[in-house]
mmCIF file of C-alpha atoms and ligand atoms in Angstrom:
data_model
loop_
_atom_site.group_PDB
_atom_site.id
_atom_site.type_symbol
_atom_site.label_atom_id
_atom_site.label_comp_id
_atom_site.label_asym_id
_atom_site.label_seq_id
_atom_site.Cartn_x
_atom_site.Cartn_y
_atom_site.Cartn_z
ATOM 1 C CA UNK V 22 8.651 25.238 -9.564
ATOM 2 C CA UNK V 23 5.573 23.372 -9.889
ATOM 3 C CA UNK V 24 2.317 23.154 -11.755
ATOM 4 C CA UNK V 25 -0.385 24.209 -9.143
ATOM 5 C CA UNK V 26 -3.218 21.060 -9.691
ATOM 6 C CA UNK V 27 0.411 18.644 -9.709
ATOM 7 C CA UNK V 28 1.201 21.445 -6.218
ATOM 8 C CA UNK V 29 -2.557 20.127 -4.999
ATOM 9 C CA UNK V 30 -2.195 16.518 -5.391
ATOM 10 C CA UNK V 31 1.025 16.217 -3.720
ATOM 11 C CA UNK V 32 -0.247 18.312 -1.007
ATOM 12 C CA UNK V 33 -2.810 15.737 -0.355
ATOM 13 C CA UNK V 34 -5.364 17.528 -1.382
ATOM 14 C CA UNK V 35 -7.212 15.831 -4.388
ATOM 15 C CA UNK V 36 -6.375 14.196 -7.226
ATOM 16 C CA UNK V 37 -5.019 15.950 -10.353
ATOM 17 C CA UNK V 38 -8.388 15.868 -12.069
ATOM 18 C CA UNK V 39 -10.349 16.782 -9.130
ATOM 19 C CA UNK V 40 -7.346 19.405 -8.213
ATOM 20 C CA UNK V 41 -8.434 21.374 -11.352
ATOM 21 C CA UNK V 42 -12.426 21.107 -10.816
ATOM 22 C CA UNK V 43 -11.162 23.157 -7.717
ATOM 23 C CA UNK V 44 -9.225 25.147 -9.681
ATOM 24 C CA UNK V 45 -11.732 26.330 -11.813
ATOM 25 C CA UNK V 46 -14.403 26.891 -9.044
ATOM 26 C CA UNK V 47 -12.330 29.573 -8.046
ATOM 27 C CA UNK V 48 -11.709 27.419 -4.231
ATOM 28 C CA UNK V 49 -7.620 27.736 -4.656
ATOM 29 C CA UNK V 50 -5.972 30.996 -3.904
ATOM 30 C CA UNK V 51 -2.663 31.689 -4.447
ATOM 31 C CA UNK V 52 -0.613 34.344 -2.562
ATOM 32 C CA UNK V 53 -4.236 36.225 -1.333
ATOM 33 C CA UNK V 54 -5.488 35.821 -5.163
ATOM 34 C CA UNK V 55 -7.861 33.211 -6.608
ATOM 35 C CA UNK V 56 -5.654 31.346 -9.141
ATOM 36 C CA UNK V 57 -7.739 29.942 -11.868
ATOM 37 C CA UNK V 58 -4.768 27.998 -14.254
ATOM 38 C CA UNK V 59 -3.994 24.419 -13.176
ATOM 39 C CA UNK V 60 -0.776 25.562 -15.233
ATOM 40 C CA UNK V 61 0.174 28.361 -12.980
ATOM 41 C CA UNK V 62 3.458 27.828 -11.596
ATOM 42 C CA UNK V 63 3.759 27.826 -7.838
ATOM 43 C CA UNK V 64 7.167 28.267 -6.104
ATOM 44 C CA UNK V 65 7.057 25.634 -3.052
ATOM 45 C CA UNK V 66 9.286 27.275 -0.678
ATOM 46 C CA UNK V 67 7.913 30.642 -1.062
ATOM 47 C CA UNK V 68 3.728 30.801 -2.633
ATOM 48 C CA UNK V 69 1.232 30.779 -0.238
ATOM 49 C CA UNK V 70 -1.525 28.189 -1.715
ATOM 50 C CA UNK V 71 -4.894 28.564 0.602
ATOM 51 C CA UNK V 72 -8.027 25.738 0.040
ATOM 52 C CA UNK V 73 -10.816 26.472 2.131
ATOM 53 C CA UNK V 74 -8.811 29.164 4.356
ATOM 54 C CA UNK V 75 -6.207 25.943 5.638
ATOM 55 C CA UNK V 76 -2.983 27.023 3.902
ATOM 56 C CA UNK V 77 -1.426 24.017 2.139
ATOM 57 C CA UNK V 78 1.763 22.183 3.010
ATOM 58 C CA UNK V 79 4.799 23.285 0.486
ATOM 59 C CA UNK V 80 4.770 20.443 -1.953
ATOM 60 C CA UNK V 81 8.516 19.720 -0.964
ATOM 61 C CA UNK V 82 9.620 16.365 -0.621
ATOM 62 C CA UNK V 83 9.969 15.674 3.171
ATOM 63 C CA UNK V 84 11.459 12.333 4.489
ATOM 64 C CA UNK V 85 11.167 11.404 8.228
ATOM 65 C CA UNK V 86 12.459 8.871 10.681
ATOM 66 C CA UNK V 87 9.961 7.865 13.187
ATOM 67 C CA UNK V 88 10.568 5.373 15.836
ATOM 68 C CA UNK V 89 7.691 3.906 16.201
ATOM 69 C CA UNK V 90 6.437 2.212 19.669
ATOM 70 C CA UNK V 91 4.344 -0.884 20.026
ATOM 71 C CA UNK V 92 0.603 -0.465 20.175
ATOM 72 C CA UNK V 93 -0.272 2.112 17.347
ATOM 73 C CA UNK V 94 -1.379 0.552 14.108
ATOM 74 C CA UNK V 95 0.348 2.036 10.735
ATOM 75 C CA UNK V 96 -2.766 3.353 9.287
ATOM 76 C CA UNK V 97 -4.189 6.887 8.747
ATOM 77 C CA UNK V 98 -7.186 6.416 10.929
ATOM 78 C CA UNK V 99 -8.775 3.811 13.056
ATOM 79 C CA UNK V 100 -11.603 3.893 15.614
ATOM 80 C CA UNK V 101 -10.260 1.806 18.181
ATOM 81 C CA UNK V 102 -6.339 2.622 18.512
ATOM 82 C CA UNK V 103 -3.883 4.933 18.154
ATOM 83 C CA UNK V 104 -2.335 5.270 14.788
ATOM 84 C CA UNK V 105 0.732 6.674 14.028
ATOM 85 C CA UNK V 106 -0.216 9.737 12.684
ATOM 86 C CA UNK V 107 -1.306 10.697 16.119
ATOM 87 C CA UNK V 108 2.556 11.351 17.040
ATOM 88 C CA UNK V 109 2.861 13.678 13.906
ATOM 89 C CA UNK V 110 2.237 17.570 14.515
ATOM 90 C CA UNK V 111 -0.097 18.766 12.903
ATOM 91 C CA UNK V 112 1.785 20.614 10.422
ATOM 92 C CA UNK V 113 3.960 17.809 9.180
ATOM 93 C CA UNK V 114 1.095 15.356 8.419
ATOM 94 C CA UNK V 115 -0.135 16.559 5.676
ATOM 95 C CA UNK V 116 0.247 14.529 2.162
ATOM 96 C CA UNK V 117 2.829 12.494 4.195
ATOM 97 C CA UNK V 118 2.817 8.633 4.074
ATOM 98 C CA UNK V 119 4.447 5.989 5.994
ATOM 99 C CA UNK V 120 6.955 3.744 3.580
ATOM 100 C CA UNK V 121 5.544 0.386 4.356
ATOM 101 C CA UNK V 122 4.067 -0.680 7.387
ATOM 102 C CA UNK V 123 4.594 -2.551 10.679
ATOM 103 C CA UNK V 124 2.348 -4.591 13.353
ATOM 104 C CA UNK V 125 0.596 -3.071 15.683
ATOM 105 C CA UNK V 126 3.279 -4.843 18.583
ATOM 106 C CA UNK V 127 6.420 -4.253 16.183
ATOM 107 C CA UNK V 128 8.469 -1.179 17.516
ATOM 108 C CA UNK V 129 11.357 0.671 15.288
ATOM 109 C CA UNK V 130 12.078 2.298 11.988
ATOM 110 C CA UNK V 131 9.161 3.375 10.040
ATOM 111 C CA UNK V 132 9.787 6.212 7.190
ATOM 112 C CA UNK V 133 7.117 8.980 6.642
ATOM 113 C CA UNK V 134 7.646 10.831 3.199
ATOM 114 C CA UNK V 135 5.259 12.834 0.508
ATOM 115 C CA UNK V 136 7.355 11.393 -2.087
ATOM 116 C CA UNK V 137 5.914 8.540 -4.435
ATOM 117 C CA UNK V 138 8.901 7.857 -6.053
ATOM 118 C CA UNK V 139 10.697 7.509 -2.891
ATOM 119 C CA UNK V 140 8.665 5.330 -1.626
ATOM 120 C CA UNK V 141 8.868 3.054 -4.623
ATOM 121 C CA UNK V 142 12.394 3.011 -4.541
ATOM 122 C CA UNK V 143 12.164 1.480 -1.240
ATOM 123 C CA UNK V 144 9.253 -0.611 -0.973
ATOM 124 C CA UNK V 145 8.771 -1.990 -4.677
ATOM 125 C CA UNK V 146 9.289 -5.425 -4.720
ATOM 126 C CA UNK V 147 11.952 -5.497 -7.532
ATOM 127 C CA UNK V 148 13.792 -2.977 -5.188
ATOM 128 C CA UNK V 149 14.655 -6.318 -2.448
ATOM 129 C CA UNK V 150 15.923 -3.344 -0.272
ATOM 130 C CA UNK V 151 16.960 -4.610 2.938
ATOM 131 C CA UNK V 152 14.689 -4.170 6.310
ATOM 132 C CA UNK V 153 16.777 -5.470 9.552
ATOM 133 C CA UNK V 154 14.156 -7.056 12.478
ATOM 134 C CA UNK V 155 15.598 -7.490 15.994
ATOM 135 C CA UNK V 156 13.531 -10.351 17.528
ATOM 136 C CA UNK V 157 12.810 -12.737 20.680
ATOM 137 C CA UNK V 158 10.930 -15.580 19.434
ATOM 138 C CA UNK V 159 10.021 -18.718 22.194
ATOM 139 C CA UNK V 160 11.516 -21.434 20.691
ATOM 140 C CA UNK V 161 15.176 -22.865 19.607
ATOM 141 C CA UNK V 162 16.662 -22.471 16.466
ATOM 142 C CA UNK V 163 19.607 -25.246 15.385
ATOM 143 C CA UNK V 164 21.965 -25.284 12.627
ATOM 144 C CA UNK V 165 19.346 -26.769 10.243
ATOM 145 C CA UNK V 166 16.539 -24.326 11.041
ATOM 146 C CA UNK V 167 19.183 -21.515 10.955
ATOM 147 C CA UNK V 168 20.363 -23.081 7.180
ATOM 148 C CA UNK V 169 16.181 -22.952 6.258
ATOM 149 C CA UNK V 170 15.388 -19.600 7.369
ATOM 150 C CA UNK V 171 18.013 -18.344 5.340
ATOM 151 C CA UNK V 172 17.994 -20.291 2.221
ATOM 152 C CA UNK V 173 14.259 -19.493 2.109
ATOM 153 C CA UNK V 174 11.197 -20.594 3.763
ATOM 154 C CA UNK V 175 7.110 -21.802 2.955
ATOM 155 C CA UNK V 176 5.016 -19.225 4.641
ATOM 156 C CA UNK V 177 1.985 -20.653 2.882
ATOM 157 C CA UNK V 178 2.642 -18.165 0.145
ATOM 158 C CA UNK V 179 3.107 -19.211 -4.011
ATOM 159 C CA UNK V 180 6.598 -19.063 -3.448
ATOM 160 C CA UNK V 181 9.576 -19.770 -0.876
ATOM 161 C CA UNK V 182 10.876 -16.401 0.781
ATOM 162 C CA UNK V 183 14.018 -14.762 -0.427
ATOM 163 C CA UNK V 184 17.639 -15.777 1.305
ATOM 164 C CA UNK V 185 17.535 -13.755 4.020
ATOM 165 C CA UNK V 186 20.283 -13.117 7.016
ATOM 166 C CA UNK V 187 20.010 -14.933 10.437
ATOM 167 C CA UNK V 188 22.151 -13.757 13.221
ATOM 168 C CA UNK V 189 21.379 -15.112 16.831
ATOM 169 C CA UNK V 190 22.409 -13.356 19.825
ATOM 170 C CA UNK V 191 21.815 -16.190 22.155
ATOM 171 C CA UNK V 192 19.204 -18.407 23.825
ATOM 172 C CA UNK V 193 17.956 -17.601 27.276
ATOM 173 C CA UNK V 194 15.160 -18.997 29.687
ATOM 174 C CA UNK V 195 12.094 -16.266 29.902
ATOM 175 C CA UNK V 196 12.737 -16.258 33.785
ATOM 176 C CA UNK V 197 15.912 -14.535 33.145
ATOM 177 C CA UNK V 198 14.527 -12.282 30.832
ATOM 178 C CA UNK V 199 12.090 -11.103 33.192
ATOM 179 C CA UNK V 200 14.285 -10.511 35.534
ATOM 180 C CA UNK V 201 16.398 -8.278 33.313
ATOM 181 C CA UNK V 202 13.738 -6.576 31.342
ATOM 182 C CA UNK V 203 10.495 -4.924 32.462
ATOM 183 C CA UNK V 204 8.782 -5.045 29.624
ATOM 184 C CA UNK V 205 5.301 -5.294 29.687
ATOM 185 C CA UNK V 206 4.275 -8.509 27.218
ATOM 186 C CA UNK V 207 6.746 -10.185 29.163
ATOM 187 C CA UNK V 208 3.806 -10.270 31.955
ATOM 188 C CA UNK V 209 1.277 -11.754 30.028
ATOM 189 C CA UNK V 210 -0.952 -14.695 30.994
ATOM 190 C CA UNK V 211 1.060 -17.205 28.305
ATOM 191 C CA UNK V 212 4.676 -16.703 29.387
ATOM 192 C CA UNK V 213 4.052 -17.967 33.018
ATOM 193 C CA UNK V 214 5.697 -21.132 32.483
ATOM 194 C CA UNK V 215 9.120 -21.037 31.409
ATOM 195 C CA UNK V 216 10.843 -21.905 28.574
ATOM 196 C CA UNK V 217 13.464 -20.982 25.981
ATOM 197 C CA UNK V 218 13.476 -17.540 24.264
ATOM 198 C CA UNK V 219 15.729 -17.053 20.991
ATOM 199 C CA UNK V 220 17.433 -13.541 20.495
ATOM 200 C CA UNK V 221 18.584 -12.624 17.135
ATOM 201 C CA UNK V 222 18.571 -10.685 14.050
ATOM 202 C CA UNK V 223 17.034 -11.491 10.926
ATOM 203 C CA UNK V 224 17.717 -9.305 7.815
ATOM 204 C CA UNK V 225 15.101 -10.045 4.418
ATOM 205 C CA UNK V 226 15.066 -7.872 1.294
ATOM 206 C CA UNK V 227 10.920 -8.242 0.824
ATOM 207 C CA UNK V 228 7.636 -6.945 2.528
ATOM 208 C CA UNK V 229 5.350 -9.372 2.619
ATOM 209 C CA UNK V 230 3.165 -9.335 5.705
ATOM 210 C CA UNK V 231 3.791 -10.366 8.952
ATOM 211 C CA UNK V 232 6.660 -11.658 6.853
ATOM 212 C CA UNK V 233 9.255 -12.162 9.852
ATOM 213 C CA UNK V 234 6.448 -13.536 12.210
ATOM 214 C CA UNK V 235 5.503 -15.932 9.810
ATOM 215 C CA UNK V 236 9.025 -17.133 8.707
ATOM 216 C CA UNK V 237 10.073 -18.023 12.033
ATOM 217 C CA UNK V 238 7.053 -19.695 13.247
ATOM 218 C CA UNK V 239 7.644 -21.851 10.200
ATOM 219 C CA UNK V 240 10.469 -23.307 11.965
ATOM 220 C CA UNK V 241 8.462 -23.307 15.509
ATOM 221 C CA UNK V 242 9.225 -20.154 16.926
ATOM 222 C CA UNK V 243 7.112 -18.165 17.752
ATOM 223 C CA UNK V 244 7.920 -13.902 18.198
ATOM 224 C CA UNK V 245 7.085 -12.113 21.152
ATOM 225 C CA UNK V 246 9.177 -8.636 20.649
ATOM 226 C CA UNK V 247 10.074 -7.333 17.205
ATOM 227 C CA UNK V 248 11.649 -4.399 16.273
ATOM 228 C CA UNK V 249 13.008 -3.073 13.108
ATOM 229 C CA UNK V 250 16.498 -1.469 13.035
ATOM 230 C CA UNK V 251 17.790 -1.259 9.985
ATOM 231 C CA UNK V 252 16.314 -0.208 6.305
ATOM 232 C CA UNK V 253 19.131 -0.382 3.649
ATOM 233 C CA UNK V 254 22.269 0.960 5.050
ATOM 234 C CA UNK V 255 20.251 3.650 7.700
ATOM 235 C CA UNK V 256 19.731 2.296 10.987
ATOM 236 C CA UNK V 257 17.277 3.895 13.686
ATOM 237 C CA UNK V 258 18.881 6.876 15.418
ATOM 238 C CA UNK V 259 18.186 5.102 19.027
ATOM 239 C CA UNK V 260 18.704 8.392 20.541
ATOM 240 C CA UNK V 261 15.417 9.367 18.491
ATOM 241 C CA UNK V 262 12.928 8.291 21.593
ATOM 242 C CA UNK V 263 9.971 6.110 21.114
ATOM 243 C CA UNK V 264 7.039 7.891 19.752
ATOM 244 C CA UNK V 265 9.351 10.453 18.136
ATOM 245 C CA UNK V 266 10.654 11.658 14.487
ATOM 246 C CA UNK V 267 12.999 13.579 13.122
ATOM 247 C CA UNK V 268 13.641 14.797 8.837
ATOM 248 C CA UNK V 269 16.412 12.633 7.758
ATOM 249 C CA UNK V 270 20.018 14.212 6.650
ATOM 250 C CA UNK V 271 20.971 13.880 2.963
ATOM 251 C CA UNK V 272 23.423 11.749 4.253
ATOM 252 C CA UNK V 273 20.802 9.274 5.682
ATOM 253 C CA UNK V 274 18.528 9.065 2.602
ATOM 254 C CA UNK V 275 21.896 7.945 0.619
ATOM 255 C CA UNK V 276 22.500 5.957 3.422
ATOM 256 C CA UNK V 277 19.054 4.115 2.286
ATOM 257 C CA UNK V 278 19.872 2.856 -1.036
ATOM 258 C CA UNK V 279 23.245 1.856 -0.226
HETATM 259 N N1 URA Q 29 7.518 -8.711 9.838
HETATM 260 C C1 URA Q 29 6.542 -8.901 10.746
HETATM 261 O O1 URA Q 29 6.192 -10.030 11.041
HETATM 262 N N2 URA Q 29 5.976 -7.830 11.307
HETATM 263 C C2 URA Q 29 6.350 -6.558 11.041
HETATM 264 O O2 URA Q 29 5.804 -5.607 11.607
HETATM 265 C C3 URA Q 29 7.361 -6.373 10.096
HETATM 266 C C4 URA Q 29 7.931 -7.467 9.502
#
């Protein structure tokens, strides 16, 4: 049970103090009947709460994987590209959030929710939950560069980055790559020529932004593919396809914090 204005917010659809202006206008009807008590209790699963004849999400908590591709920005709207809400049906969009955000050319796990506190959890920065990135970056990366990353780095910020985790898959030449892979950055203008390309994994427990592009090109590298794959213990379901989502299991949202 909920408090219908506390019902309104979370659905999204004003704030608490607006949410009871509404009330009181008589604009919020509840189960065919204008409801005029911010107090009135609303069962989520089962009251039907109509604003303006659009019946209201139930205010309970949702929590969705999305795997999001490149080339949508994380933001609710934008005039000149796709956002990810555009992949969301309509039903499931409303009062849901993403949990943090990622470049418009980083691909992965991004976590949709309507629930404040569990977005806190995961994105405070106390919390130092960790986010896994899979990366190419042009560039090598030796033993010493490897030891800086990971020890912490100067992104121009007040203060060094965390530790963070630095796996490398291996070092290839971007002809070979494009001979494997079709993707389509790989046919840009500025990877004509050839040179090295780094592979790896790089695990950090804070958000700042463009936080993994910025920590490697601090040690010359320079990221052309980025994808995250990993937020605490849950990794993306890569059987979710790209441009897809799915609610996660109660297993999975343990899986999180673990
Ligand atoms: N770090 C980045 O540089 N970009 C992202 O999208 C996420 C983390």
């Amino acid at each position: 049970m909920i408090r219908l204005d506390k019902f309104l917010a979370q659905a999204d659809v004003a704030g608490r103090k607006k949410a009871r202006i509404l009330i009181a206008n008589g604009e919020i009807k509840v189960n065919g009947e204008v409801q005029l008590d911010p107090a009135a209790e609303i069962e989520e699963e089962k009251d039907l709460v109509v604003y303006q004849g659009r019946q209201l999400a139930s205010a309970k908590t949702v929590h969705y994987m999305f795997h999001k591709p490149s080339g949508c920005i994380t933001a609710k709207s934008d005039l000149q590209h796709k956002t990810v809400f555009e992949y969301f049906k309509e039903e499931d969009r409303c009062g849901v959030f993403p949990v943090g955000r990622l470049d418009k050319d980083t691909e992965g796990l991004l976590l949709f929710t309507n629930d404040g506190k569990f977005e806190h959890a995961l994105m405070h920065p106390t919390k130092h939950v960790d986010k896994t990135y899979y990366f190419w970056a042009l560039g090598c990366i030796d033993e010493e560069k490897h030891k800086i990353i990971e020890s912490g780095v100067d992104i121009g910020d007040e203060t060094l980055t965390l530790p963070a985790k630095l796996k490398i898959e291996g070092s290839y030449l971007l002809t070979d790559l494009k001979q494997q892979y079709s993707y389509d950055f790989l046919k840009r203008e500025q990877f004509k020529k050839d040179q090295m390309v780094t592979c790896g994994y790089l695990t950090i427990s804070e958000g700042r932004k463009h936080q993994v592009k910025r920590m490697l090109k601090s040690i010359g590298c320079f990221v052309i593919y980025l994808k995250r794959i990993q937020i605490g213990g849950l990794k993306l379901d890569e059987t979710l396809p790209v441009g897809e989502y799915r609610a996660l299991s109660e297993e999975e949202i343990k899986q999180l914090f673990e």
